[in-house]
Amino acid sequence: SLDLEKTLLAVLTNVEQLMPADFIEVTVWDAENEAFTPYRFASLPGAERQLQRIDPRSAPDLGFSGILLRERQSLLIPDVQARLDLRTAFEQLSVPMRSYLGVPLLVRSEFIGTLELGSLAPDAFRDEDLNLVKLLSGQAGIAIHNALLYRIEQRRTAELTGLAQLSQGFGSARDPAGV
């Protein structure tokens, strides 16, 4: 599907099936506003899980997502609390993760967002897990990129349709012979 939410739901579902994690999130990078928009699963008791869009985070220099944006390289941290150099990123977490695995979503050299996993237990992820997520991230990045392009084109089409209708309305209002 070219629908962004359906694409993100499919990415999260597929990653969840392949990688056991307590926390899985995809962020979509908005370069124009310099902000990440995080997406993750939300479940309410007695209800089906749904995709949850979190308010955009505008401090791209903070947190693990910011590190992935700057470095454009994968990040595997067996024990987040043991990494004093990442204290600022650790303090930005909304979930008390002990293990972290994150990869940038890149299409060609364009940064699309991030795919991030976390565990409440230390040493939950290995190099093999990182390699698997890297493999998935390539396809996920392309799918999300295509969905974003489709969304942009849908908006442009709607704008052009509105302008055409407005122009047509002005034209008929100014042309008394057309009445």
mmCIF file of C-alpha atoms in Angstrom:
data_model
loop_
_atom_site.group_PDB
_atom_site.id
_atom_site.type_symbol
_atom_site.label_atom_id
_atom_site.label_comp_id
_atom_site.label_asym_id
_atom_site.label_seq_id
_atom_site.Cartn_x
_atom_site.Cartn_y
_atom_site.Cartn_z
ATOM 1 C CA SER A 1 0.000 0.000 0.000
ATOM 2 C CA LEU A 2 1.116 3.567 -0.592
ATOM 3 C CA ASP A 3 -0.763 4.812 2.462
ATOM 4 C CA LEU A 4 1.828 5.969 5.011
ATOM 5 C CA GLU A 5 0.035 4.636 8.078
ATOM 6 C CA LYS A 6 -0.563 1.221 6.484
ATOM 7 C CA THR A 7 3.077 1.089 5.407
ATOM 8 C CA LEU A 8 4.305 1.940 8.902
ATOM 9 C CA LEU A 9 1.939 -0.611 10.417
ATOM 10 C CA ALA A 10 3.306 -3.283 8.065
ATOM 11 C CA VAL A 11 6.912 -2.354 8.927
ATOM 12 C CA LEU A 12 6.273 -2.502 12.668
ATOM 13 C CA THR A 13 4.329 -5.768 12.373
ATOM 14 C CA ASN A 14 7.054 -7.460 10.324
ATOM 15 C CA VAL A 15 9.854 -6.298 12.602
ATOM 16 C CA GLU A 16 7.900 -7.437 15.653
ATOM 17 C CA GLN A 17 7.419 -10.911 14.150
ATOM 18 C CA LEU A 18 11.148 -11.296 13.478
ATOM 19 C CA MET A 19 12.700 -9.527 16.451
ATOM 20 C CA PRO A 20 11.589 -9.925 20.047
ATOM 21 C CA ALA A 21 11.685 -6.492 21.670
ATOM 22 C CA ASP A 22 9.826 -4.626 24.387
ATOM 23 C CA PHE A 23 9.747 -1.467 22.317
ATOM 24 C CA ILE A 24 9.675 -0.922 18.548
ATOM 25 C CA GLU A 25 9.399 2.495 16.960
ATOM 26 C CA VAL A 26 9.706 3.969 13.498
ATOM 27 C CA THR A 27 10.400 7.669 13.237
ATOM 28 C CA VAL A 28 9.794 9.661 10.073
ATOM 29 C CA TRP A 29 12.139 12.595 9.527
ATOM 30 C CA ASP A 30 10.647 15.914 8.436
ATOM 31 C CA ALA A 31 13.652 17.810 7.069
ATOM 32 C CA GLU A 32 11.653 20.980 6.439
ATOM 33 C CA ASN A 33 10.668 21.298 10.105
ATOM 34 C CA GLU A 34 13.721 19.439 11.441
ATOM 35 C CA ALA A 35 11.603 17.073 13.506
ATOM 36 C CA PHE A 36 11.036 13.371 13.994
ATOM 37 C CA THR A 37 7.508 11.975 14.044
ATOM 38 C CA PRO A 38 7.545 8.711 15.989
ATOM 39 C CA TYR A 39 5.116 5.849 15.323
ATOM 40 C CA ARG A 40 4.612 2.772 17.493
ATOM 41 C CA PHE A 41 1.930 0.309 18.476
ATOM 42 C CA ALA A 42 -0.648 1.314 21.042
ATOM 43 C CA SER A 43 -2.980 -1.141 22.668
ATOM 44 C CA LEU A 44 -5.846 -0.542 24.997
ATOM 45 C CA PRO A 45 -7.313 -3.312 27.137
ATOM 46 C CA GLY A 46 -9.946 -5.194 25.128
ATOM 47 C CA ALA A 47 -9.130 -3.355 21.902
ATOM 48 C CA GLU A 48 -7.113 -4.225 18.823
ATOM 49 C CA ARG A 49 -3.628 -2.748 18.648
ATOM 50 C CA GLN A 50 -3.354 0.331 16.521
ATOM 51 C CA LEU A 51 -0.643 2.498 15.088
ATOM 52 C CA GLN A 52 0.025 5.430 17.388
ATOM 53 C CA ARG A 53 1.484 8.662 16.052
ATOM 54 C CA ILE A 54 3.385 10.550 18.734
ATOM 55 C CA ASP A 55 3.718 14.324 18.633
ATOM 56 C CA PRO A 56 6.759 15.339 16.581
ATOM 57 C CA ARG A 57 10.010 15.711 18.477
ATOM 58 C CA SER A 58 11.912 18.749 17.413
ATOM 59 C CA ALA A 59 15.319 18.414 19.029
ATOM 60 C CA PRO A 60 17.095 16.281 16.424
ATOM 61 C CA ASP A 61 20.391 16.720 18.253
ATOM 62 C CA LEU A 62 19.049 14.852 21.293
ATOM 63 C CA GLY A 63 18.187 11.213 21.824
ATOM 64 C CA PHE A 64 19.129 8.101 19.945
ATOM 65 C CA SER A 65 17.165 9.182 16.860
ATOM 66 C CA GLY A 66 19.334 12.295 16.725
ATOM 67 C CA ILE A 67 22.491 10.192 16.909
ATOM 68 C CA LEU A 68 21.235 8.067 13.990
ATOM 69 C CA LEU A 69 20.478 11.254 12.030
ATOM 70 C CA ARG A 70 23.944 12.719 12.641
ATOM 71 C CA GLU A 71 26.005 9.563 12.273
ATOM 72 C CA ARG A 72 23.923 7.798 9.601
ATOM 73 C CA GLN A 73 25.142 4.514 11.061
ATOM 74 C CA SER A 74 23.513 1.738 13.043
ATOM 75 C CA LEU A 75 23.734 1.770 16.801
ATOM 76 C CA LEU A 76 23.805 -1.342 19.001
ATOM 77 C CA ILE A 77 24.055 -0.709 22.733
ATOM 78 C CA PRO A 78 24.049 -3.822 24.949
ATOM 79 C CA ASP A 79 23.557 -1.821 28.169
ATOM 80 C CA VAL A 80 22.374 1.755 27.781
ATOM 81 C CA GLN A 81 22.976 2.587 31.444
ATOM 82 C CA ALA A 82 26.634 1.628 31.181
ATOM 83 C CA ARG A 83 27.289 4.164 28.413
ATOM 84 C CA LEU A 84 28.024 7.441 30.201
ATOM 85 C CA ASP A 85 28.774 9.104 26.851
ATOM 86 C CA LEU A 86 25.096 8.574 25.912
ATOM 87 C CA ARG A 87 23.604 9.903 29.154
ATOM 88 C CA THR A 88 21.771 12.756 27.354
ATOM 89 C CA ALA A 89 20.224 10.338 24.872
ATOM 90 C CA PHE A 90 19.294 7.958 27.683
ATOM 91 C CA GLU A 91 17.534 10.757 29.579
ATOM 92 C CA GLN A 92 15.353 11.456 26.517
ATOM 93 C CA LEU A 93 13.840 7.959 26.574
ATOM 94 C CA SER A 94 10.160 7.585 27.340
ATOM 95 C CA VAL A 95 10.696 3.884 28.140
ATOM 96 C CA PRO A 96 13.352 2.674 30.632
ATOM 97 C CA MET A 97 15.305 0.633 28.074
ATOM 98 C CA ARG A 98 18.457 -1.241 28.966
ATOM 99 C CA SER A 99 19.330 -2.528 25.471
ATOM 100 C CA TYR A 100 18.984 -0.507 22.303
ATOM 101 C CA LEU A 101 19.251 -1.272 18.608
ATOM 102 C CA GLY A 102 18.649 1.444 16.022
ATOM 103 C CA VAL A 103 19.238 1.872 12.315
ATOM 104 C CA PRO A 104 18.818 4.878 10.065
ATOM 105 C CA LEU A 105 16.328 4.523 7.214
ATOM 106 C CA LEU A 106 18.133 5.731 4.120
ATOM 107 C CA VAL A 107 17.093 5.790 0.479
ATOM 108 C CA ARG A 108 20.158 6.432 -1.599
ATOM 109 C CA SER A 109 21.731 9.080 0.648
ATOM 110 C CA GLU A 110 18.447 10.651 1.799
ATOM 111 C CA PHE A 111 17.629 10.234 5.484
ATOM 112 C CA ILE A 112 13.991 9.053 5.796
ATOM 113 C CA GLY A 113 13.854 8.243 9.516
ATOM 114 C CA THR A 114 14.806 5.536 11.965
ATOM 115 C CA LEU A 115 13.863 2.027 13.002
ATOM 116 C CA GLU A 116 14.522 1.552 16.713
ATOM 117 C CA LEU A 117 14.117 -1.357 19.104
ATOM 118 C CA GLY A 118 14.563 -1.534 22.824
ATOM 119 C CA SER A 119 14.540 -4.092 25.576
ATOM 120 C CA LEU A 120 14.045 -3.738 29.302
ATOM 121 C CA ALA A 121 16.820 -6.306 29.786
ATOM 122 C CA PRO A 122 20.525 -5.660 29.199
ATOM 123 C CA ASP A 123 22.323 -7.564 26.426
ATOM 124 C CA ALA A 124 19.072 -8.378 24.610
ATOM 125 C CA PHE A 125 20.438 -7.709 21.094
ATOM 126 C CA ARG A 126 23.391 -9.246 19.285
ATOM 127 C CA ASP A 127 25.255 -8.494 16.063
ATOM 128 C CA GLU A 128 23.047 -11.025 14.244
ATOM 129 C CA ASP A 129 19.993 -9.024 15.316
ATOM 130 C CA LEU A 130 21.583 -5.847 14.036
ATOM 131 C CA ASN A 131 22.304 -7.465 10.669
ATOM 132 C CA LEU A 132 18.698 -8.639 10.376
ATOM 133 C CA VAL A 133 17.307 -5.194 11.239
ATOM 134 C CA LYS A 134 19.708 -3.581 8.756
ATOM 135 C CA LEU A 135 18.383 -5.911 6.073
ATOM 136 C CA LEU A 136 14.793 -5.026 6.958
ATOM 137 C CA SER A 137 15.573 -1.317 7.138
ATOM 138 C CA GLY A 138 16.518 -1.137 3.471
ATOM 139 C CA GLN A 139 13.105 -2.347 2.339
ATOM 140 C CA ALA A 140 11.331 -0.371 5.072
ATOM 141 C CA GLY A 141 13.083 2.832 4.035
ATOM 142 C CA ILE A 142 12.058 2.408 0.409
ATOM 143 C CA ALA A 143 8.446 1.607 1.322
ATOM 144 C CA ILE A 144 8.174 4.596 3.681
ATOM 145 C CA HIS A 145 9.861 6.884 1.145
ATOM 146 C CA ASN A 146 7.379 5.835 -1.541
ATOM 147 C CA ALA A 147 4.451 6.359 0.833
ATOM 148 C CA LEU A 148 5.745 9.848 1.689
ATOM 149 C CA LEU A 149 6.077 10.707 -2.007
ATOM 150 C CA TYR A 150 2.555 9.445 -2.628
ATOM 151 C CA ARG A 151 1.221 11.571 0.235
ATOM 152 C CA ILE A 152 2.907 14.667 -1.230
ATOM 153 C CA GLU A 153 1.408 13.972 -4.658
ATOM 154 C CA GLN A 154 -2.042 13.435 -3.142
ATOM 155 C CA ARG A 155 -1.817 16.832 -1.445
ATOM 156 C CA ARG A 156 -0.663 18.514 -4.652
ATOM 157 C CA THR A 157 -3.518 16.942 -6.585
ATOM 158 C CA ALA A 158 -6.026 18.159 -4.004
ATOM 159 C CA GLU A 159 -4.550 21.671 -4.104
ATOM 160 C CA LEU A 160 -4.614 21.793 -7.903
ATOM 161 C CA THR A 161 -8.186 20.503 -7.969
ATOM 162 C CA GLY A 162 -9.201 23.214 -5.517
ATOM 163 C CA LEU A 163 -7.453 25.890 -7.559
ATOM 164 C CA ALA A 164 -9.081 24.675 -10.769
ATOM 165 C CA GLN A 165 -12.529 24.782 -9.152
ATOM 166 C CA LEU A 166 -11.829 28.249 -7.769
ATOM 167 C CA SER A 167 -10.626 29.466 -11.161
ATOM 168 C CA GLN A 168 -13.673 27.999 -12.856
ATOM 169 C CA GLY A 169 -15.945 29.690 -10.299
ATOM 170 C CA PHE A 170 -14.307 33.073 -10.876
ATOM 171 C CA GLY A 171 -14.474 32.608 -14.640
ATOM 172 C CA SER A 172 -18.213 31.906 -14.657
ATOM 173 C CA ALA A 173 -18.889 34.787 -12.240
ATOM 174 C CA ARG A 174 -17.082 37.235 -14.534
ATOM 175 C CA ASP A 175 -18.640 35.963 -17.769
ATOM 176 C CA PRO A 176 -22.258 37.186 -17.951
ATOM 177 C CA ALA A 177 -22.747 35.358 -21.267
ATOM 178 C CA GLY A 178 -22.077 32.050 -19.524
ATOM 179 C CA VAL A 179 -25.004 32.571 -17.144
#
